[in-house]
Coordinates of C-alpha atoms and ligand atoms in Angstrom, one line a residue:
X65 CA 34.4 123.9 123.6
X66 CA 35.9 123.2 127.0
X67 CA 36.7 119.7 128.1
X68 CA 38.0 119.1 131.6
X69 CA 40.8 116.5 131.3
X70 CA 42.7 114.9 134.2
X71 CA 45.9 114.4 132.3
X72 CA 47.5 112.3 135.1
X73 CA 44.8 109.7 135.2
X74 CA 43.8 110.2 131.6
X75 CA 40.1 110.6 132.5
X76 CA 37.6 113.1 131.2
X77 CA 36.2 114.5 134.5
X78 CA 33.7 117.1 135.4
X79 CA 34.3 119.8 138.1
X80 CA 38.1 119.6 138.2
X81 CA 39.7 122.5 140.0
X82 CA 40.5 125.6 138.0
X83 CA 43.8 124.7 136.3
X84 CA 46.8 126.9 135.5
X85 CA 47.6 127.4 131.9
X86 CA 51.0 128.8 131.4
X87 CA 52.4 131.2 128.8
X88 CA 55.9 130.4 127.5
X89 CA 58.3 132.6 125.6
X90 CA 60.6 130.1 124.0
X91 CA 63.5 132.4 122.9
X92 CA 66.7 132.1 120.9
X93 CA 68.8 133.3 123.8
X94 CA 66.5 133.2 126.8
X95 CA 63.2 131.5 127.7
X96 CA 60.6 132.5 130.3
X97 CA 57.4 131.0 131.7
X98 CA 54.5 133.1 133.1
X99 CA 51.0 132.5 134.6
X100 CA 48.1 134.5 136.0
X101 CA 47.9 135.2 139.7
X102 CA 45.0 137.2 141.1
X103 CA 44.2 138.4 137.5
X104 CA 47.7 139.7 137.0
X105 CA 50.4 138.0 134.8
X106 CA 53.6 137.1 136.6
X107 CA 56.8 135.3 135.5
X108 CA 58.3 132.4 137.3
X109 CA 61.9 132.4 138.6
X110 CA 64.1 129.5 137.4
X111 CA 64.9 126.9 140.0
X112 CA 68.5 128.2 140.1
X113 CA 66.8 131.3 141.4
X114 CA 69.4 133.7 140.0
X115 CA 67.1 135.1 137.4
X116 CA 63.7 134.8 135.8
X117 CA 65.3 134.2 132.4
X118 CA 66.4 130.7 131.6
X119 CA 69.2 130.8 129.0
X120 CA 68.0 128.6 126.1
X121 CA 71.2 126.5 126.4
X122 CA 71.5 122.7 126.9
X123 CA 74.6 120.7 127.9
X124 CA 74.8 116.9 127.4
X125 CA 77.1 115.3 129.9
X126 CA 79.2 112.2 128.9
X127 CA 76.9 110.1 131.1
X128 CA 73.8 111.2 129.2
X129 CA 72.4 113.7 131.6
X130 CA 70.9 117.0 130.2
X131 CA 71.6 120.3 131.9
X132 CA 69.5 123.3 131.0
X133 CA 69.9 127.0 131.6
X134 CA 72.5 129.0 133.5
X135 CA 74.4 125.8 134.5
X136 CA 74.7 124.8 130.9
X137 CA 76.0 128.2 129.9
X138 CA 79.2 127.5 131.8
X139 CA 80.0 124.6 129.4
X140 CA 79.9 126.8 126.3
X141 CA 83.6 127.4 126.4
X142 CA 84.8 124.1 128.0
X143 CA 82.6 121.7 126.0
X144 CA 81.3 123.5 122.9
X145 CA 80.6 120.2 121.0
X146 CA 78.2 119.1 123.8
X147 CA 76.6 122.4 124.5
X148 CA 73.7 123.5 122.3
X149 CA 72.5 127.1 122.0
X150 CA 70.3 128.9 119.5
X151 CA 68.1 125.8 118.8
X152 CA 65.3 128.1 117.8
X153 CA 67.2 129.1 114.7
X154 CA 67.1 125.4 113.7
X155 CA 63.4 124.7 114.3
X156 CA 61.6 123.4 111.2
X157 CA 64.6 124.1 109.0
X158 CA 66.4 121.9 106.5
X159 CA 70.2 121.8 106.3
X160 CA 70.2 123.9 103.2
X161 CA 68.5 126.7 105.2
X162 CA 71.0 126.7 108.0
X163 CA 74.3 125.8 106.3
X164 CA 75.9 129.2 107.0
X165 CA 75.3 128.6 110.8
X166 CA 77.8 125.7 111.0
X167 CA 80.8 128.1 111.1
X168 CA 79.5 130.0 114.1
X169 CA 78.6 127.2 116.4
X170 CA 80.6 124.6 118.3
X171 CA 78.3 121.7 117.9
X172 CA 77.7 119.5 114.8
X173 CA 74.8 120.0 112.5
X174 CA 74.6 117.0 110.1
X175 CA 75.3 117.9 106.5
X176 CA 73.2 115.7 104.2
X177 CA 73.0 118.2 101.4
X178 CA 69.3 117.7 101.0
X179 CA 66.0 119.1 102.0
X180 CA 65.3 117.0 105.1
X181 CA 65.1 118.6 108.5
X182 CA 68.4 119.2 110.3
X183 CA 69.7 116.9 113.0
X184 CA 72.4 117.6 115.6
X185 CA 75.0 115.1 116.5
X186 CA 76.1 114.9 120.1
X187 CA 78.5 112.0 120.8
X188 CA 77.0 109.1 119.0
X189 CA 73.4 110.2 119.2
X190 CA 71.4 112.3 116.8
X191 CA 68.8 114.8 118.0
X192 CA 66.2 116.9 116.3
X193 CA 65.7 120.6 117.2
X194 CA 62.2 119.5 118.4
X195 CA 63.7 117.2 121.0
X196 CA 66.2 119.8 122.1
X197 CA 63.6 122.5 122.4
X198 CA 61.4 120.1 124.4
X199 CA 64.2 119.8 126.9
X200 CA 64.1 123.6 127.5
X201 CA 60.3 123.4 127.8
X202 CA 60.5 120.5 130.3
X203 CA 62.9 122.6 132.4
X204 CA 60.6 125.6 132.4
X205 CA 57.6 123.4 133.1
X206 CA 59.4 121.9 136.1
X207 CA 60.3 125.3 137.5
X208 CA 56.7 126.4 137.2
X209 CA 55.4 123.2 138.8
X210 CA 57.8 123.6 141.7
X211 CA 56.8 127.3 142.1
X212 CA 53.1 126.7 141.9
X213 CA 53.1 123.2 143.6
X214 CA 50.8 121.8 140.9
X215 CA 51.1 119.8 137.7
X216 CA 51.1 121.9 134.6
X217 CA 49.7 120.3 131.4
X218 CA 48.5 123.2 129.2
X219 CA 50.4 126.0 127.6
X220 CA 50.5 128.8 125.1
X221 CA 53.9 129.1 123.4
X222 CA 55.0 132.2 121.4
X223 CA 56.9 132.3 118.1
X224 CA 58.1 135.1 115.9
X225 CA 55.5 136.5 113.5
X226 CA 57.7 135.5 110.6
X227 CA 57.8 131.8 111.6
X228 CA 56.4 129.6 108.8
X229 CA 54.1 126.6 109.1
X230 CA 56.9 124.1 109.6
X231 CA 58.5 126.2 112.3
X232 CA 55.2 126.6 114.1
X233 CA 54.5 122.8 113.8
X234 CA 58.0 122.0 115.2
X235 CA 57.3 124.3 118.2
X236 CA 53.9 122.6 118.8
X237 CA 55.6 119.2 118.6
X238 CA 58.3 120.3 121.1
X239 CA 55.5 121.3 123.5
X240 CA 53.8 118.0 123.2
X241 CA 57.0 116.1 123.7
X242 CA 57.5 118.1 126.9
X243 CA 54.1 116.7 128.1
X244 CA 52.2 119.9 127.3
X245 CA 48.9 120.4 125.5
X246 CA 49.8 123.4 123.4
X247 CA 46.5 125.3 123.2
X248 CA 47.8 127.9 120.9
X249 CA 50.9 129.1 119.1
X250 CA 50.9 132.9 119.4
X251 CA 52.9 135.5 117.6
X252 CA 55.4 137.2 119.9
X253 CA 54.3 140.8 118.9
X254 CA 50.7 139.8 119.5
X255 CA 51.6 138.6 123.0
X256 CA 53.6 141.8 123.7
X257 CA 50.6 143.9 122.7
X258 CA 48.3 141.8 125.0
X259 CA 50.7 142.4 127.8
X260 CA 50.2 146.1 127.3
X261 CA 46.5 145.6 127.4
X262 CA 46.0 146.3 123.7
X263 CA 43.2 144.3 122.1
X264 CA 41.5 143.5 125.4
X265 CA 38.9 146.2 124.8
X266 CA 37.1 145.1 121.6
X267 CA 35.6 148.5 120.9
X268 CA 39.0 150.1 120.4
X269 CA 41.1 149.6 117.3
X270 CA 44.8 150.4 116.9
X271 CA 48.0 150.1 114.9
X272 CA 51.0 149.0 116.9
X273 CA 54.7 148.7 116.0
X274 CA 56.5 146.0 118.0
X275 CA 60.3 146.6 118.0
X276 CA 62.1 143.4 119.2
X277 CA 65.9 143.6 119.7
X278 CA 67.4 140.7 121.7
X279 CA 70.9 139.3 122.0
X280 CA 71.1 137.8 118.5
X281 CA 68.0 138.7 116.5
X282 CA 66.0 141.7 115.5
X283 CA 62.5 142.1 114.2
X284 CA 59.9 144.7 113.8
X285 CA 56.2 143.9 113.3
X286 CA 53.3 146.2 112.5
X287 CA 50.0 145.0 113.8
X288 CA 46.4 146.1 113.2
X289 CA 44.2 145.2 116.1
X290 CA 40.4 145.3 115.7
X291 CA 37.5 143.4 117.2
X292 CA 39.8 141.1 119.1
X293 CA 41.7 140.1 116.0
X294 CA 45.5 140.7 115.7
X295 CA 46.5 141.0 112.1
X296 CA 50.2 141.1 111.3
X297 CA 50.3 143.7 108.5
X298 CA 54.0 143.4 107.9
X299 CA 57.2 142.1 109.5
X300 CA 60.9 142.8 108.8
X301 CA 64.2 142.2 110.5
X302 CA 67.6 140.5 110.6
X303 CA 68.0 137.1 112.3
X304 CA 71.7 137.9 112.9
X305 CA 71.6 141.3 114.6
X306 CA 71.4 142.1 118.3
X307 CA 73.1 142.9 121.6
X308 CA 75.9 140.4 120.8
X309 CA 77.0 142.7 117.9
X310 CA 77.2 145.6 120.3
X311 CA 79.4 143.5 122.7
X312 CA 81.7 142.6 119.8
X313 CA 82.0 146.2 118.7
X314 CA 83.2 147.1 122.3
X315 CA 85.6 144.2 122.3
X316 CA 87.2 145.3 119.1
X317 CA 87.5 148.8 120.3
X318 CA 89.2 147.8 123.5
X319 CA 91.4 145.2 121.8
X320 CA 92.7 147.9 119.6
X321 CA 93.4 150.2 122.5
X322 CA 95.2 147.4 124.4
X323 CA 97.1 146.3 121.4
X324 CA 95.6 142.8 121.4
X325 CA 95.7 141.3 117.9
X326 CA 92.8 139.4 116.3
X327 CA 94.9 136.3 116.3
X328 CA 95.6 136.5 120.0
X329 CA 91.9 137.1 120.7
X330 CA 91.1 133.9 118.8
X331 CA 93.7 131.8 120.5
X332 CA 93.3 133.0 124.1
X333 CA 89.7 132.0 124.8
X334 CA 90.0 133.1 128.5
X335 CA 91.0 136.6 127.5
X336 CA 88.3 136.7 124.9
X337 CA 85.7 135.6 127.5
X338 CA 86.9 138.2 130.0
X339 CA 86.6 140.9 127.4
X340 CA 83.2 139.7 126.4
X341 CA 81.8 139.7 129.9
X342 CA 83.3 143.2 130.6
X343 CA 81.9 144.5 127.3
X344 CA 78.4 143.4 128.2
X345 CA 78.8 144.9 131.7
X346 CA 79.9 148.2 130.1
X347 CA 77.0 148.2 127.7
X348 CA 74.5 147.6 130.5
X349 CA 76.0 150.3 132.8
X350 CA 75.9 152.8 129.9
X351 CA 72.1 152.4 129.7
X352 CA 72.0 154.4 132.9
X353 CA 75.4 156.1 133.3
X354 CA 77.6 158.2 131.0
X355 CA 80.9 156.5 131.6
X356 CA 82.3 153.0 132.4
X357 CA 85.7 152.3 133.8
X358 CA 87.2 148.9 134.8
X359 CA 90.2 146.7 134.5
X360 CA 91.1 143.8 132.1
X361 CA 94.2 141.7 133.0
X362 CA 95.5 144.5 135.1
X363 CA 95.0 147.3 132.5
X364 CA 92.4 150.0 132.7
X365 CA 89.7 150.1 130.1
X366 CA 87.0 152.7 129.8
X367 CA 84.1 153.6 127.5
X368 CA 82.0 156.8 127.4
X369 CA 78.3 156.7 126.4
X370 CA 79.1 158.9 123.4
X371 CA 81.7 156.5 122.1
X372 CA 79.4 153.5 122.7
X373 CA 76.7 155.2 120.7
X374 CA 79.2 155.8 117.9
X375 CA 80.1 152.1 117.9
X376 CA 76.6 150.8 117.7
X377 CA 75.2 153.5 115.5
X378 CA 75.6 151.4 112.2
X379 CA 73.6 148.6 113.8
X380 CA 70.8 150.9 115.1
X381 CA 70.6 152.5 111.6
X382 CA 70.1 149.1 110.1
X383 CA 67.1 148.4 112.4
X384 CA 65.6 151.7 111.4
X385 CA 65.9 150.8 107.7
X386 CA 63.9 147.6 108.6
X387 CA 61.3 149.8 110.4
X388 CA 60.9 151.9 107.2
X389 CA 60.5 148.8 105.1
X390 CA 57.9 147.3 107.5
X391 CA 56.0 150.5 107.6
X392 CA 56.0 150.7 103.8
X393 CA 54.8 147.1 103.5
X394 CA 52.1 147.7 106.1
X395 CA 50.6 150.4 103.9
X396 CA 50.4 152.7 106.9
X397 CA 51.9 156.1 107.4
X398 CA 54.2 156.7 110.5
X399 CA 51.5 159.1 111.9
X400 CA 49.0 156.2 111.8
X401 CA 50.9 154.2 114.4
X402 CA 49.3 154.5 117.7
X403 CA 51.8 152.8 119.9
X404 CA 55.4 151.5 119.9
X405 CA 56.2 148.6 122.1
X406 CA 59.7 147.5 123.1
X407 CA 60.7 143.8 123.4
X408 CA 64.1 142.3 124.2
X409 CA 66.9 143.3 126.6
X410 CA 68.7 145.5 124.0
X411 CA 65.8 148.0 123.8
X412 CA 67.0 149.3 127.3
X413 CA 69.7 151.3 125.4
X414 CA 68.6 155.0 125.5
X415 CA 69.9 155.7 122.0
X416 CA 67.5 153.1 120.6
X417 CA 64.5 154.7 122.3
X418 CA 65.6 158.2 121.1
X419 CA 66.0 157.0 117.5
X420 CA 62.6 155.3 117.5
X421 CA 60.9 158.4 118.9
X422 CA 62.4 160.5 116.1
X423 CA 61.5 157.9 113.4
X424 CA 57.9 157.3 114.5
X425 CA 57.3 160.7 116.1
X426 CA 56.0 158.9 119.2
X427 CA 57.5 158.0 122.6
X428 CA 58.0 154.2 122.8
X429 CA 56.2 152.6 125.7
X430 CA 58.8 151.0 128.0
X431 CA 56.7 150.6 131.2
X432 CA 56.9 146.8 131.2
X433 CA 60.2 144.8 131.4
X434 CA 61.2 144.1 127.8
X435 CA 62.6 140.7 128.8
X436 CA 59.2 139.6 130.3
X437 CA 56.6 141.3 128.1
X438 CA 56.2 138.3 125.6
X439 CA 55.8 135.7 128.3
X440 CA 53.4 138.0 130.3
X441 CA 51.3 138.4 127.1
X442 CA 51.3 134.6 126.5
X443 CA 50.0 134.1 130.0
X444 CA 47.1 136.5 129.3
X445 CA 46.3 134.6 126.0
X446 CA 46.3 131.4 128.1
X447 CA 43.9 133.0 130.5
X448 CA 41.6 134.0 127.7
X449 CA 41.7 130.4 126.3
X450 CA 40.9 129.1 129.8
X451 CA 37.7 131.1 129.6
X452 CA 38.6 133.3 132.6
X453 CA 38.0 136.5 130.8
X454 CA 34.4 136.4 129.9
X455 CA 34.4 139.8 128.2
X456 CA 36.6 138.4 125.4
X457 CA 35.0 136.3 122.8
X458 CA 37.0 133.5 121.4
X459 CA 37.1 132.8 117.8
X460 CA 35.9 129.3 116.6
X461 CA 38.7 126.8 116.4
X462 CA 39.2 123.3 115.0
X463 CA 39.2 120.8 117.9
X464 CA 41.5 118.3 116.3
X465 CA 44.3 118.5 113.8
X466 CA 43.7 117.6 110.1
X467 CA 46.2 116.1 107.8
X468 CA 47.1 113.4 105.3
X469 CA 49.0 110.1 105.4
X470 CA 52.6 110.2 104.0
X471 CA 55.2 107.5 103.4
X472 CA 55.4 104.9 106.1
X473 CA 52.0 105.7 107.6
X474 CA 53.1 109.0 109.1
X475 CA 50.5 111.7 109.8
X476 CA 51.4 115.0 108.2
X477 CA 49.3 117.7 109.8
X478 CA 48.1 120.4 107.4
X479 CA 45.7 122.3 109.7
X480 CA 46.8 122.1 113.3
X481 CA 44.2 121.7 116.1
X482 CA 43.0 125.0 117.6
X483 CA 43.5 126.9 114.3
X484 CA 41.0 129.6 113.7
X485 CA 38.0 128.6 111.5
X486 CA 37.5 129.3 108.5
X487 CA 41.0 128.2 107.5
X488 CA 43.0 127.4 104.4
X489 CA 46.3 125.6 104.3
X490 CA 48.3 123.7 101.7
X491 CA 51.5 121.8 101.2
X492 CA 53.5 120.3 98.4
X493 CA 54.2 116.6 98.0
X494 CA 55.8 114.4 95.3
X495 CA 55.9 110.8 94.2
X496 CA 58.3 108.2 95.5
X497 CA 58.4 105.8 92.5
X498 CA 59.5 106.5 88.9
X499 CA 56.6 106.9 86.5
X500 CA 54.0 106.8 89.3
X501 CA 50.5 107.6 87.7
X502 CA 48.2 107.7 90.7
X503 CA 48.5 109.2 94.2
X504 CA 46.2 108.2 97.0
X505 CA 45.4 111.0 99.4
X506 CA 44.0 109.8 102.7
X507 CA 42.7 112.4 105.1
X508 CA 43.0 111.9 108.9
X509 CA 42.0 113.7 112.0
X510 CA 43.9 113.5 115.3
X511 CA 47.0 114.3 117.2
X512 CA 49.1 111.1 117.0
X513 CA 52.2 110.8 114.8
X514 CA 51.1 107.5 113.1
X515 CA 47.8 107.6 111.1
X516 CA 46.8 104.2 112.4
X517 CA 46.1 105.9 115.8
X518 CA 44.1 108.7 114.2
X519 CA 40.6 108.8 112.7
X520 CA 40.3 108.4 109.0
X521 CA 37.9 110.9 107.4
X522 CA 38.1 109.9 103.8
X523 CA 40.3 109.2 100.8
X524 CA 40.5 109.9 97.0
X525 CA 43.0 109.3 94.2
X526 CA 44.7 111.8 92.1
X527 CA 44.8 110.0 88.7
X528 CA 46.6 110.3 85.4
X529 CA 49.8 112.0 86.6
X530 CA 51.9 112.0 83.4
X531 CA 54.9 109.7 83.8
X532 CA 57.8 111.5 85.5
X533 CA 60.9 110.5 87.5
X534 CA 60.2 110.0 91.3
X535 CA 60.4 113.3 93.1
X536 CA 59.7 115.4 90.0
X537 CA 55.9 115.9 90.1
X538 CA 54.8 118.8 92.3
X539 CA 51.5 117.8 94.0
X540 CA 49.8 120.5 95.9
X541 CA 47.3 119.4 98.5
X542 CA 45.0 122.1 99.8
X543 CA 42.7 121.9 102.8
X544 CA 39.8 124.4 103.0
X545 CA 37.9 124.3 106.2
X546 CA 34.8 126.5 106.3
X547 CA 33.0 128.0 109.3
X548 CA 30.7 125.0 109.6
X549 CA 33.6 122.5 109.9
X550 CA 33.2 121.2 106.3
X551 CA 36.6 120.3 104.9
X552 CA 37.3 120.4 101.2
X553 CA 40.5 118.7 100.2
X554 CA 42.0 119.4 96.7
X555 CA 45.0 117.8 95.1
X556 CA 46.6 119.2 92.0
X557 CA 49.7 118.2 90.0
X558 CA 51.2 121.5 89.2
X559 CA 53.2 120.5 86.1
X560 CA 50.3 118.8 84.4
X561 CA 47.4 120.8 86.0
X562 CA 45.6 117.5 86.9
X563 CA 43.2 118.2 89.7
X564 CA 40.8 116.2 92.0
X565 CA 38.9 117.2 95.1
X566 CA 36.7 115.8 97.8
X567 CA 34.4 117.2 100.5
X568 CA 34.5 115.9 104.0
X569 CA 32.5 116.7 107.1
X570 CA 35.4 116.9 109.6
X571 CA 33.8 116.6 113.0
X572 CA 30.8 114.5 112.2
X573 CA 30.2 111.5 114.4
X574 CA 32.7 112.2 117.1
X575 CA 31.7 113.2 120.6
X576 CA 33.6 115.7 122.8
X577 CA 34.6 112.8 125.1
X578 CA 36.1 111.0 122.2
X579 CA 38.0 114.1 121.1
X580 CA 39.3 114.6 124.6
X581 CA 40.5 111.0 124.8
X582 CA 42.3 111.3 121.5
X583 CA 44.0 114.3 122.9
X584 CA 45.0 112.7 126.1
X585 CA 46.3 109.6 124.2
X586 CA 48.4 111.9 122.0
X587 CA 50.1 113.6 125.0
X588 CA 50.6 110.3 126.9
X589 CA 52.2 108.7 123.9
X590 CA 54.1 111.7 122.6
X591 CA 57.5 110.3 123.4
X592 CA 56.8 106.8 122.0
X593 CA 55.1 108.3 118.9
X594 CA 57.9 110.8 118.3
X595 CA 60.5 107.9 118.5
X596 CA 58.5 105.8 116.0
X597 CA 58.2 108.8 113.7
X598 CA 61.9 109.5 113.9
X599 CA 62.7 105.9 113.1
X600 CA 60.3 105.8 110.2
X601 CA 61.7 109.1 108.8
X602 CA 65.2 107.7 109.1
X603 CA 64.2 104.5 107.3
X604 CA 62.5 106.5 104.5
X605 CA 65.5 108.8 104.2
X606 CA 67.9 105.8 104.2
X607 CA 65.9 104.1 101.5
X608 CA 66.2 107.2 99.3
X609 CA 69.9 107.4 100.0
X610 CA 70.3 103.7 99.1
X611 CA 68.5 104.1 95.8
X612 CA 70.5 107.3 95.0
X613 CA 73.8 105.5 95.7
X614 CA 72.8 102.6 93.4
X615 CA 71.9 105.0 90.7
X616 CA 75.1 106.9 91.2
X617 CA 77.2 103.7 90.9
X618 CA 75.5 102.6 87.6
X619 CA 75.8 106.1 86.1
X620 CA 79.4 106.9 87.1
X621 CA 81.3 103.6 87.1
X622 CA 84.0 104.8 84.7
X623 CA 84.7 107.9 86.8
X624 CA 85.3 105.9 90.0
X625 CA 88.4 103.9 90.9
X626 CA 87.8 100.3 91.8
X627 CA 88.6 101.0 95.5
X628 CA 86.1 103.9 95.4
X629 CA 83.4 101.8 93.7
X630 CA 83.8 99.0 96.2
X631 CA 83.8 101.3 99.1
X632 CA 80.5 102.9 98.1
X633 CA 79.0 99.4 97.6
X634 CA 80.3 98.4 101.1
X635 CA 79.0 101.5 102.8
X636 CA 75.7 101.2 101.0
X637 CA 75.4 97.6 102.2
X638 CA 76.2 98.7 105.7
X639 CA 73.3 101.2 105.4
X640 CA 71.0 98.5 104.2
X641 CA 71.7 96.3 107.2
X642 CA 71.4 99.3 109.5
X643 CA 67.9 99.8 108.2
X644 CA 67.1 96.2 109.2
X645 CA 68.4 96.9 112.7
X646 CA 65.6 99.3 113.5
X647 CA 68.0 101.5 115.5
X648 CA 67.6 105.2 114.5
X649 CA 71.0 106.3 115.6
X650 CA 72.7 103.4 113.8
X651 CA 70.9 104.3 110.6
X652 CA 71.8 108.0 110.9
X653 CA 75.4 107.1 111.5
X654 CA 75.6 104.7 108.5
X655 CA 73.9 107.4 106.4
X656 CA 76.4 110.0 107.6
X657 CA 79.4 107.7 106.9
X658 CA 78.1 107.0 103.3
X659 CA 77.4 110.6 102.7
X660 CA 80.7 111.8 104.0
X661 CA 82.5 109.3 101.7
X662 CA 80.4 109.8 98.6
X663 CA 80.0 113.6 98.6
X664 CA 83.4 114.4 97.1
X665 CA 82.9 111.6 94.6
X666 CA 79.6 113.1 93.6
X667 CA 81.1 116.5 93.2
X668 CA 83.9 115.0 91.0
X669 CA 81.3 113.2 88.9
X670 CA 79.4 116.4 88.4
X671 CA 82.6 118.3 87.3
X672 CA 83.4 115.5 84.8
X673 CA 79.9 115.4 83.4
X674 CA 79.9 119.2 83.0
X675 CA 83.2 119.0 81.1
X676 CA 81.8 116.3 78.9
X677 CA 78.7 118.3 78.2
X678 CA 80.8 121.4 77.4
X679 CA 82.8 119.3 74.9
X680 CA 79.6 118.1 73.4
X681 CA 80.1 114.5 74.4
X682 CA 76.8 112.7 74.7
X683 CA 76.4 111.3 78.2
Ligands
AMP108 P1 67.1 138.9 125.0 O1 67.5 138.0 123.9 O2 65.8 139.6 124.7 O3 67.1 138.2 126.3 O4 68.1 140.1 125.1 C1 69.3 139.9 125.7 C2 70.2 141.1 125.2 O5 69.9 142.3 125.9 C3 71.7 140.8 125.5 O6 72.5 141.2 124.4 C4 71.9 141.7 126.7 O7 73.3 142.1 126.8 C5 71.1 142.9 126.4 N1 70.8 143.7 127.5 C6 70.2 143.3 128.7 N2 70.1 144.4 129.6 C7 70.6 145.5 128.9 C8 70.8 146.8 129.3 N3 70.5 147.3 130.5 N4 71.4 147.7 128.4 C9 71.7 147.2 127.1 N5 71.6 145.9 126.8 C10 71.0 145.0 127.6

């Protein structure tokens, strides 16, 4: 299905000029945008012009402006609390998932000790990783628009093969918020393979190992490609291993030589920064030379290629262990791998190429720039989706997202638009009221954040859930979409095995024009919708916190001093009135203040209750 849409006017038009669909590599350290020019993929230089890579870094000025890329990088040392990096690590994650990160970054991730998605506090405002990523995407989009002198409205965005559903959905939302119709989320190793032309000839099949070593992350994926389908057989890696570790190893080596103590390094940020820049320079020089000599604060420092290889060898060995694991999980033998593809700046290091050659018995292909290969492949995927490569058949996809209504009238997408058909996907939900017996499942189709703007396809009720406390039942909702577009929705309470299902014809009664209009509306309203969603989510979360605080007060009155009790009541009342205000940041702030105050009390109550239980006192 191809619908020409004029996104500026919002019209569905015929005969619009051939539009550019971009491919975007939204990376942890750097991001890059590419497009097809005369049938060849090319990357776009950032407006700053220095480099094709845009550092995935954002700086928020006191006056509320947002600076992205190289210019933001300069603020990492001077204003760490207002300079955000590594947002990709936070996408689709809850605080519990990322708590160990808080020690290694200068900005504040909100600790709510629960399973809700993380937020980042900058000044008095709270941002989601989706909003932050969308700022990076907006900047890339602007660069490409300036370069091509045209409006860009469609994109393919890449994600690591190991990204889960929530992380992929978050990436999709970030694209939408940046004003992009995200035609497809593509695995990075798939994009890299496409850039090398693998999979473009449907008569050939191959097994490919994609080794991706960047600044801060490492992963290896083994793909089987046959008949235009890229199947990820296995993936392994370390989300905290990369070129930064090599830089640190050099810094430590030099610090020892120059008699600089760890304490001094920590205190003197300028010296640390100087060493870091020199270490990275040395590392890059040693990719093509056998020795590096320079000066730091008037003293000579040097490093030979042999010593450098010694220093990084433990890290390289670790990546090879991952390769062995991935190969084992893929069920293939090393001799069955047809090609090794290199991704990420750190794969320029000769030692890594040598080690891979020994491990796989195959010379890695490094003919493309490892920094660009993912974006180039994404541009090729975009070109295929645009229908410009007639020889490649596209698999059938769902034209609109399918999902269910959750608390507050929010749409929770279960099968995103443009997913391959047939498709199965599921998610777990729970109840919001103690002793809840029935759960209504209402199925919607569409791209908007609130179900009221989407199309209702049907509903059913999961009955006779045994009485349990709110949040205790585990209700699994499963969507099964067959090749004819028939959707079967099943709901099952896992603790009691109660199950109900319904069959829905998902695309029945909706024309292509209507579909196109729904899509245009979703992009036009992305910002407003996302704000409403954020407010509703904050209200839902605040209501849960208010109930939990009230429960806590009744159950633990004797453990609390009068001042503590009164203070919790006061802060809880403040939270209640903030909910009335309808201001998201005010609610988040009231929630943070209450959480900060009550967390130590809750820990104390837990200790006391455990002591009581150990002594056999009935609680
Ligand atoms: P990426 O995250 O893919 O952009 O990778 C960036 C990492 O690659 C950084 O740690 C860089 O220092 C490293 N890098 C870039 N060029 C080279 C090179 N010529 N030799 C070694 N490492 C490099």
